[in-house]
Coordinates of C-alpha atoms in Angstrom, one line a residue:
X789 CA 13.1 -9.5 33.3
X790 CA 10.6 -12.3 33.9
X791 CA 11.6 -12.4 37.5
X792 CA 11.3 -9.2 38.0
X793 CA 7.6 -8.8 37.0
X794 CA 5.6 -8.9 40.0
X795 CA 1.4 -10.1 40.5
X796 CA -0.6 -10.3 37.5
X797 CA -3.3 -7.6 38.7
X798 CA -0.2 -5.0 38.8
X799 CA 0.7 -5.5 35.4
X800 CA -1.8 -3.6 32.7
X801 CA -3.9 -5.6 30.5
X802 CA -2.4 -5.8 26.7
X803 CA -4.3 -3.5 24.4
X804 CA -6.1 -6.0 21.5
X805 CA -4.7 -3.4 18.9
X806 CA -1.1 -4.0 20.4
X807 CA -1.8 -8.1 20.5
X808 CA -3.0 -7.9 16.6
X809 CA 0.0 -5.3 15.8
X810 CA 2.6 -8.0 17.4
X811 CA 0.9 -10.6 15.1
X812 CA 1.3 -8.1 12.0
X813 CA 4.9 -7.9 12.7
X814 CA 5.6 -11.5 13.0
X815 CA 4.1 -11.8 9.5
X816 CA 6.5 -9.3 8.3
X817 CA 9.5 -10.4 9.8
X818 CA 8.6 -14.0 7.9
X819 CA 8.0 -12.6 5.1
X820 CA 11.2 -10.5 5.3
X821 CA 13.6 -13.6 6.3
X822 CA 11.8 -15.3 3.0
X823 CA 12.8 -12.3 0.5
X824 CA 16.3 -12.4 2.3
X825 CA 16.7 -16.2 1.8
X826 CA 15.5 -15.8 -1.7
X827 CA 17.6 -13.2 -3.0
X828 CA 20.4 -15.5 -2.5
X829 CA 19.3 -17.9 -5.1
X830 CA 19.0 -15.4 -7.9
X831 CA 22.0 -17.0 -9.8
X832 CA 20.9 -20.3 -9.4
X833 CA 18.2 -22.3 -12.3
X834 CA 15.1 -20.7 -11.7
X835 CA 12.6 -23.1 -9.7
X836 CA 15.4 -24.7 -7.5
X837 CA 13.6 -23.9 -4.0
X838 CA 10.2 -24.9 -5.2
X839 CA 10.5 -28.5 -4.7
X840 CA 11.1 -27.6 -1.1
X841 CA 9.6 -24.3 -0.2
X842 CA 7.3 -26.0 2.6
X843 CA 10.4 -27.8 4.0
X844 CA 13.1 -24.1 4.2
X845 CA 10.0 -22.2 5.6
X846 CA 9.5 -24.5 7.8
X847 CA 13.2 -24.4 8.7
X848 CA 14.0 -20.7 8.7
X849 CA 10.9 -20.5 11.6
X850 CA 12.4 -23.0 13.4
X851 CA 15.5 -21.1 13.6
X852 CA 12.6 -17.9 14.5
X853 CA 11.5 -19.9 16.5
X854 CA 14.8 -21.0 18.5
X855 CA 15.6 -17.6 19.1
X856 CA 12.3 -15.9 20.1
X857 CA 9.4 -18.2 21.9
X858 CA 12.3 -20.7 23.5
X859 CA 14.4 -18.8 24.8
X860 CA 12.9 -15.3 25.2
X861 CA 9.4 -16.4 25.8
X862 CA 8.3 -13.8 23.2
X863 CA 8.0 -13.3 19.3
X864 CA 10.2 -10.7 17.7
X865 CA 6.6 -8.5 17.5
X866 CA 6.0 -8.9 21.1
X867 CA 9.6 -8.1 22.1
X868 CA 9.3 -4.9 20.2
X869 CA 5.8 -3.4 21.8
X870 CA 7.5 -4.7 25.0
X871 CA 5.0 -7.5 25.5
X872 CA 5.6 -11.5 26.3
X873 CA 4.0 -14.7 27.1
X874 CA 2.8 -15.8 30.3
X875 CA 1.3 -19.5 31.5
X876 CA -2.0 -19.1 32.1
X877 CA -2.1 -22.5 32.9
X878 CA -0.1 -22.1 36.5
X879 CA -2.1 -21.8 40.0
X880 CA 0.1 -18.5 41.4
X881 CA -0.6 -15.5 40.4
X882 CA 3.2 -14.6 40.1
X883 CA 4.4 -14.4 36.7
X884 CA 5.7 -18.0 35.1
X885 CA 6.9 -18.4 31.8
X886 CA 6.1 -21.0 29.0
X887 CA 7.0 -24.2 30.0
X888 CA 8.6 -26.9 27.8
X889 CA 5.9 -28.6 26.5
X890 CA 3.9 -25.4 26.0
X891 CA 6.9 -24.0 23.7
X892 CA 7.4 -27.3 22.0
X893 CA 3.7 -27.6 20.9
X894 CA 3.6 -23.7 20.0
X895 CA 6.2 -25.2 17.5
X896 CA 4.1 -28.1 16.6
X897 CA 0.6 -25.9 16.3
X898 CA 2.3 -22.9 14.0
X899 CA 5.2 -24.5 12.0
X900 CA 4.0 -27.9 11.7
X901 CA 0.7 -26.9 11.1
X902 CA 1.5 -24.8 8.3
X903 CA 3.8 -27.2 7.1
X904 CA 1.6 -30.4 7.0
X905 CA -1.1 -27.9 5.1
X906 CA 1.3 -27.1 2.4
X907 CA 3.2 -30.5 1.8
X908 CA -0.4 -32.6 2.1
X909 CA -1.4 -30.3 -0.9
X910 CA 1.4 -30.9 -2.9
X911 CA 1.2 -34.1 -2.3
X912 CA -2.5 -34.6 -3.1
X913 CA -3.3 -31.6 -5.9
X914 CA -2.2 -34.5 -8.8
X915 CA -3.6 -37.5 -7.2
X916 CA -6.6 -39.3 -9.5
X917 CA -7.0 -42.4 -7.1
X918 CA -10.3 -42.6 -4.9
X919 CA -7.8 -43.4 -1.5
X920 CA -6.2 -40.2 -2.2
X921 CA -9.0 -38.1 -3.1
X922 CA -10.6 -39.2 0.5
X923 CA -7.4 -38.1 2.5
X924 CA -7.7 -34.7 0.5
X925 CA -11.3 -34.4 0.9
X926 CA -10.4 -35.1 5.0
X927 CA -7.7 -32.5 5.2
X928 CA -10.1 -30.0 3.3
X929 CA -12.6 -30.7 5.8
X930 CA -10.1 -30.5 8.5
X931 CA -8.5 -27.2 7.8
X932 CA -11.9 -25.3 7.0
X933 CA -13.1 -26.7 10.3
X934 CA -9.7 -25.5 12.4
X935 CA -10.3 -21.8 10.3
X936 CA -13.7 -21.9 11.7
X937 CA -12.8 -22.5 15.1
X938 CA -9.6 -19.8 14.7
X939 CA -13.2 -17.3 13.5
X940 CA -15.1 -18.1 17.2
X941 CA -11.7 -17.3 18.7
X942 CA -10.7 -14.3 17.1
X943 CA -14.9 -13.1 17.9
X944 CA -14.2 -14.0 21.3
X945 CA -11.2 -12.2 21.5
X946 CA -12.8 -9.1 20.1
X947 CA -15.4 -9.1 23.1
X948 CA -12.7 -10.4 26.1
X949 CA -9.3 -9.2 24.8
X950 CA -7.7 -12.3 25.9
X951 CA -6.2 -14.9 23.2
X952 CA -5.4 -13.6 20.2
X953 CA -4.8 -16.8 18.6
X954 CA -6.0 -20.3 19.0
X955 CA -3.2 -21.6 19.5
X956 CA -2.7 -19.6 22.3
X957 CA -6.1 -20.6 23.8
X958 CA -5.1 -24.3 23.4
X959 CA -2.1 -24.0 24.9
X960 CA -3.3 -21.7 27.7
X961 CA -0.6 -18.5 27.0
X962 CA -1.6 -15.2 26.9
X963 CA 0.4 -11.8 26.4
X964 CA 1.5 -9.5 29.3
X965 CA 3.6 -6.3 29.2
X966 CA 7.2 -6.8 30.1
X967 CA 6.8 -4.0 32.6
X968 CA 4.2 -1.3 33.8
X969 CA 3.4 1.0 31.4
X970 CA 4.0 4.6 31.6
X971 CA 1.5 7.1 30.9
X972 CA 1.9 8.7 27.4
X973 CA 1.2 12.6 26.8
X974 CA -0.5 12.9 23.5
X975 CA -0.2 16.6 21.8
X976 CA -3.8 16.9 20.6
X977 CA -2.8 20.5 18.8
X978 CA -0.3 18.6 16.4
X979 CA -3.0 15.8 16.1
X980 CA -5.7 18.5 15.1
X981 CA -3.4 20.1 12.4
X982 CA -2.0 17.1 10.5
X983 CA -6.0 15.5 10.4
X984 CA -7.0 18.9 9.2
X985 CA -4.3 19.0 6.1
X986 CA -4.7 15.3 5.2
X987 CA -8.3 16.3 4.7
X988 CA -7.7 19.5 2.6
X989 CA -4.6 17.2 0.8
X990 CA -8.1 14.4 0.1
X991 CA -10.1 18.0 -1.1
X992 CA -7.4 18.7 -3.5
X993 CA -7.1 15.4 -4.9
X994 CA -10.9 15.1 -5.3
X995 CA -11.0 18.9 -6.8
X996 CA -8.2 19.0 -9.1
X997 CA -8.8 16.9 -11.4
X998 CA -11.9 18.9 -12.0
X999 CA -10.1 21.9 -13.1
X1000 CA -9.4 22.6 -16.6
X1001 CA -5.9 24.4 -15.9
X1002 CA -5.1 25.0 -19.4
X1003 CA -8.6 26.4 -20.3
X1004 CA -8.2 28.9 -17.1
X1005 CA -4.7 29.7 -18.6
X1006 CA -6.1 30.9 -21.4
X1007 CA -8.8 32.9 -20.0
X1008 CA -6.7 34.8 -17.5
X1009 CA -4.1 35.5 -20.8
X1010 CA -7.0 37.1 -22.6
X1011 CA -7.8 39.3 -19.5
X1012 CA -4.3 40.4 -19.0
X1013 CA -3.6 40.8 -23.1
X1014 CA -5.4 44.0 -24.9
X1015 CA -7.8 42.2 -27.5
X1016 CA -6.8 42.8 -30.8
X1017 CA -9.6 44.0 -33.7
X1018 CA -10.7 41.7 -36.5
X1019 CA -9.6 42.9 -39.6
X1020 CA -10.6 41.9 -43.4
X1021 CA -7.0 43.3 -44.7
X1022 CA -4.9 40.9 -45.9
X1023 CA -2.0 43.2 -45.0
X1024 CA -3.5 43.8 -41.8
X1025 CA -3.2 40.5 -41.3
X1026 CA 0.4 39.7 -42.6
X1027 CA 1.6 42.2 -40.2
X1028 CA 0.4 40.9 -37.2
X1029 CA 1.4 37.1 -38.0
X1030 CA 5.0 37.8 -36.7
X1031 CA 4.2 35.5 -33.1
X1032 CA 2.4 32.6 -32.5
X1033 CA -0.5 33.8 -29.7
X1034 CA 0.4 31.1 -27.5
X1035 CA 4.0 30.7 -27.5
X1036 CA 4.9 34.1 -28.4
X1037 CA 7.6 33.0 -31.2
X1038 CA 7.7 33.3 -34.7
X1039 CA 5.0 30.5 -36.2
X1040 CA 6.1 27.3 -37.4
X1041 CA 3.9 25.8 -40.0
X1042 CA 1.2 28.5 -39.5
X1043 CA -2.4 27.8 -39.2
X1044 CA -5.5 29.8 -38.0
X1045 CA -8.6 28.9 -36.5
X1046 CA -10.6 31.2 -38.6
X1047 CA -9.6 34.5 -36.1
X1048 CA -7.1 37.1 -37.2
X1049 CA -4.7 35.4 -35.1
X1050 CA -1.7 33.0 -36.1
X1051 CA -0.7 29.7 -33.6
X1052 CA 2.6 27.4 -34.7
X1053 CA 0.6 24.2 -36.1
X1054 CA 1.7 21.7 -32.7
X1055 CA 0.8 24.6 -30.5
X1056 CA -2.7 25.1 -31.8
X1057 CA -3.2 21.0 -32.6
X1058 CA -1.8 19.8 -28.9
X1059 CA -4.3 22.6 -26.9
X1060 CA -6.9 21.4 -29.3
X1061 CA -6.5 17.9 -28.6
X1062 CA -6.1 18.2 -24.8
X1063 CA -9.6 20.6 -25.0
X1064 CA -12.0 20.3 -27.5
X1065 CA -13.5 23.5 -26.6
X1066 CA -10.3 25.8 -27.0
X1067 CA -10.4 29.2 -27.6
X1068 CA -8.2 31.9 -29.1
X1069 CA -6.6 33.0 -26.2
X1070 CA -6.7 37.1 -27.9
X1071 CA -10.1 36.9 -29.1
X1072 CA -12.1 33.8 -27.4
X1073 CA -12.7 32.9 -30.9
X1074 CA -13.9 28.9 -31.0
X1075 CA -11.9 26.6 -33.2
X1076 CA -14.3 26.5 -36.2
X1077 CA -11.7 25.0 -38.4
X1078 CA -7.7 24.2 -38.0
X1079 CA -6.2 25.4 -41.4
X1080 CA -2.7 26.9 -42.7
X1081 CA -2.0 30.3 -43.4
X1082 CA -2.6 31.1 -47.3
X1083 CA -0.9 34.3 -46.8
X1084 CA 3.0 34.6 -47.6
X1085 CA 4.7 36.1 -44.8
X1086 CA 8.2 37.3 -45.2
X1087 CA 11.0 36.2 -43.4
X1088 CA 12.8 39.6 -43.4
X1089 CA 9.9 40.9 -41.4
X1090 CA 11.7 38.6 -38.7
X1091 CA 14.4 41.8 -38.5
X1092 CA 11.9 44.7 -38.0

């Protein structure tokens, strides 16, 4: 595939959002292969890998590494948005893959790197001695200064498009597409109706919680139910305590609200609690007080 790429001006420029998605993917391959690896000491004392977590990273990348830079000239991200490394290095403007030494020190720069960061503060984290606190102090110093520099580059990039990483500035590699690119057509209809239901989806979510459904409920019951007539009759009132008004069965533990009407005692004291403004869903009578019926209600009246 290499050989088949022609000059570099044919081949399209890399996309900085397809250079920083490769990168993303790497990451997530890594982390993948570390969940995998990790899994499979579940049975084991817990804490075995600990002692040597730097040293089996470092080793499952070098097996990443084996089988993507060396011999493919690409990272499993690359590979899969059809991009690879080039030597920017050579004097031709014919495509020429890594070279040896440019591979081996891509290995030095991103697994040794990492893994001389780790170890060193392991190493030095518990260390009281003066000697030791210099060499920490040094490799503090170090790594801050190498992040800065990897900031400038990454600004740099931003405005050029060129080097993603500094190690690939260093070492002088930068990504190219595998092959020429074909032009894409983008349905802009589709693209108009899925941006404008995410944004009445975000309306919803923002008006919902808003809405007091169980109060609205209510109201529209007491629209669509005649209202009955208060009534000072104690009979009056025995007959019509047959249902609960909200569940429509026979009351358990009845209770009023200081209306003519009758509501099963978790019925009433649930609504209440959700909405301190309840109403009588009949009468739109306000809860005034929550107390039990103090008139005897027959059960044979359950039968008429």
């Amino acid at each position: 595939m290499a050989s088949s790429i022609g000059n570099e001006k044919s081949v399209n420029p890399v996309l900085r959002i397809s250079q920083l998605d490769a990168l993303e993917l790497n990451k997530a391959l890594e982390q993948l292969v570390w969940s995998q690896f990790t899994s499979c000491f579940h049975g084991f004392k817990p804490g075995v890998l600990a002692h040597f977590e730097p040293e089996v990273k470092a080793f499952l990348c070098l097996i990443l590494w084996k089988f993507t830079i060396c011999s493919k000239n690409a990272t499993v991200g690359q590979a899969i948005l059809n991009i690879q490394y080039k030597n920017n290095l050579s004097q031709t403007d014919k495509y020429q893959p890594l070279s040896k030494h440019q591979k081996l020190w891509y290995l030095i720069f991103t697994v040794g790197g990492r893994w001389l960061e780790e170890r060193c503060y392991d190493l030095f984290s518990n260390r009281q001695q003066q000697s030791f606190g210099k060499i920490k102090s040094c490799i503090s110093f170090g790594s801050g200064l190498i992040k800065l520099c990897g900031l400038l580059n990454f600004l740099i990039f931003l405005r050029k498009g060129t080097f993603a990483t500094l190690t690939e500035r260093i070492l002088g590699i930068r990504s190219v597409f595998c092959k020429p690119q074909s032009v894409r057509q983008i349905g802009f209809e589709y693209m108009n109706r899925e941006l404008l239901w995410h944004g009445f989806a975000e309306f919803l979510i923002y008006l919902l919680p808003l809405i007091n459904v169980q109060k609205l409920k209510l109201k529209i019951s007491s629209w669509c139910l005649p209202i009955v007539g208060l009534s000072n009759s104690e009979n009056t009132l025995a007959a019509h305590c047959r249902e609960c008004s909200l569940c429509g069965e026979w009351p358990t533990m009845p209770h009023t609200i200081g209306c003519p009407h009758v509501f099963c005692y978790y019925c009433i004291k649930s609504n209440f609690l959700f909405d301190m403004y309840f109403t009588c869903p009949k009468c739109g009578s306000e809860v005034h007080s929550l107390q039990p019926l103090k008139y005897k209600i027959e059960m044979t009246e359950l039968h008429v």
